[in-house]
Amino acid sequence: SFTVECMRDARTLTIVKAVIDMARSLGINITAEGIETQAQQTWMQHLGCDSAQGYLFARPMNVDDFVRMFIDRRGVGRERSLMH
């Protein structure tokens, strides 16, 4: 993935930076995908990504498991706001 490769390949890094710059100039928020390590998250944040997703945060899951995880991490009472 670009997320992994841009940390070790200069040409890939150039592409990633160009895409981030283009998105920024258009006012688009940038989510880095495929984040598996803290180093990758830090690197993509340094490059200008607004958010990240990947195995570092959670494996794919069904909706019920997601709601349980969300409530566990955020506290009881947020289930209603999550579902809107």
Coordinates of C-alpha atoms in Angstrom, one line a residue:
S1 CA 0.0 0.0 0.0
F2 CA 1.0 3.6 -0.4
T3 CA 0.9 4.0 3.3
V4 CA 3.6 1.4 3.9
E5 CA 5.7 2.1 0.8
C6 CA 5.9 5.8 1.3
M7 CA 8.0 5.2 4.4
R8 CA 10.7 3.4 2.4
D9 CA 10.5 4.5 -1.2
A10 CA 11.1 8.1 -2.3
R11 CA 9.1 7.8 -5.5
T12 CA 6.0 6.6 -3.6
L13 CA 6.5 9.3 -1.1
T14 CA 6.5 11.9 -3.9
I15 CA 3.1 10.5 -5.1
V16 CA 1.6 10.5 -1.6
K17 CA 2.7 14.1 -0.9
A18 CA 1.3 15.2 -4.3
V19 CA -2.1 13.6 -3.5
I20 CA -2.2 15.2 -0.1
D21 CA -1.2 18.6 -1.5
M22 CA -3.9 18.3 -4.1
A23 CA -6.6 17.3 -1.6
R24 CA -5.5 20.2 0.7
S25 CA -5.8 22.7 -2.2
L26 CA -9.4 21.5 -2.8
G27 CA -10.3 21.6 0.8
I28 CA -10.7 17.8 1.1
N29 CA -10.1 16.1 4.4
I30 CA -7.5 13.3 4.1
T31 CA -7.8 9.8 5.7
A32 CA -4.8 7.6 5.6
E33 CA -5.9 4.0 5.1
G34 CA -4.0 0.8 6.0
I35 CA -2.4 2.1 9.2
E36 CA -0.9 -0.9 11.0
T37 CA 1.7 0.7 13.3
Q38 CA 2.2 3.8 15.4
A39 CA 5.1 4.8 13.2
Q40 CA 2.8 4.8 10.1
Q41 CA 0.2 6.8 11.9
T42 CA 2.8 9.4 13.1
W43 CA 4.3 9.6 9.6
M44 CA 1.0 10.1 7.8
Q45 CA 0.0 12.7 10.4
H46 CA 3.3 14.5 9.7
L47 CA 2.5 14.4 6.0
G48 CA -0.8 16.2 6.6
C49 CA -3.5 13.5 6.9
D50 CA -6.4 14.5 9.1
S51 CA -7.4 11.0 10.2
A52 CA -6.4 7.4 9.8
Q53 CA -7.9 3.9 9.8
G54 CA -6.5 0.5 9.8
Y55 CA -5.6 -2.6 11.9
L56 CA -3.8 -0.4 14.4
F57 CA -7.2 0.8 15.6
A58 CA -9.5 -2.2 15.0
R59 CA -10.0 -5.2 12.8
P60 CA -13.1 -5.3 10.5
M61 CA -16.2 -6.0 12.6
N62 CA -20.0 -6.2 12.3
V63 CA -22.2 -3.4 13.4
D64 CA -23.1 -4.9 16.8
D65 CA -19.5 -5.3 17.7
F66 CA -18.7 -1.8 16.6
V67 CA -21.5 -0.3 18.7
R68 CA -20.2 -2.2 21.8
M69 CA -16.7 -1.1 21.1
F70 CA -17.8 2.5 20.7
I71 CA -19.8 2.5 23.9
D72 CA -16.9 0.9 25.8
R73 CA -14.4 3.5 24.6
R74 CA -16.7 6.5 24.9
G75 CA -19.0 5.7 27.8
V76 CA -22.6 4.7 28.2
G77 CA -25.2 7.0 26.7
R78 CA -23.6 7.6 23.4
E79 CA -25.3 4.7 21.6
R80 CA -28.2 7.0 20.6
S81 CA -26.0 9.6 19.0
L82 CA -24.0 6.9 17.2
M83 CA -27.2 5.6 15.5
H84 CA -28.3 8.9 14.0

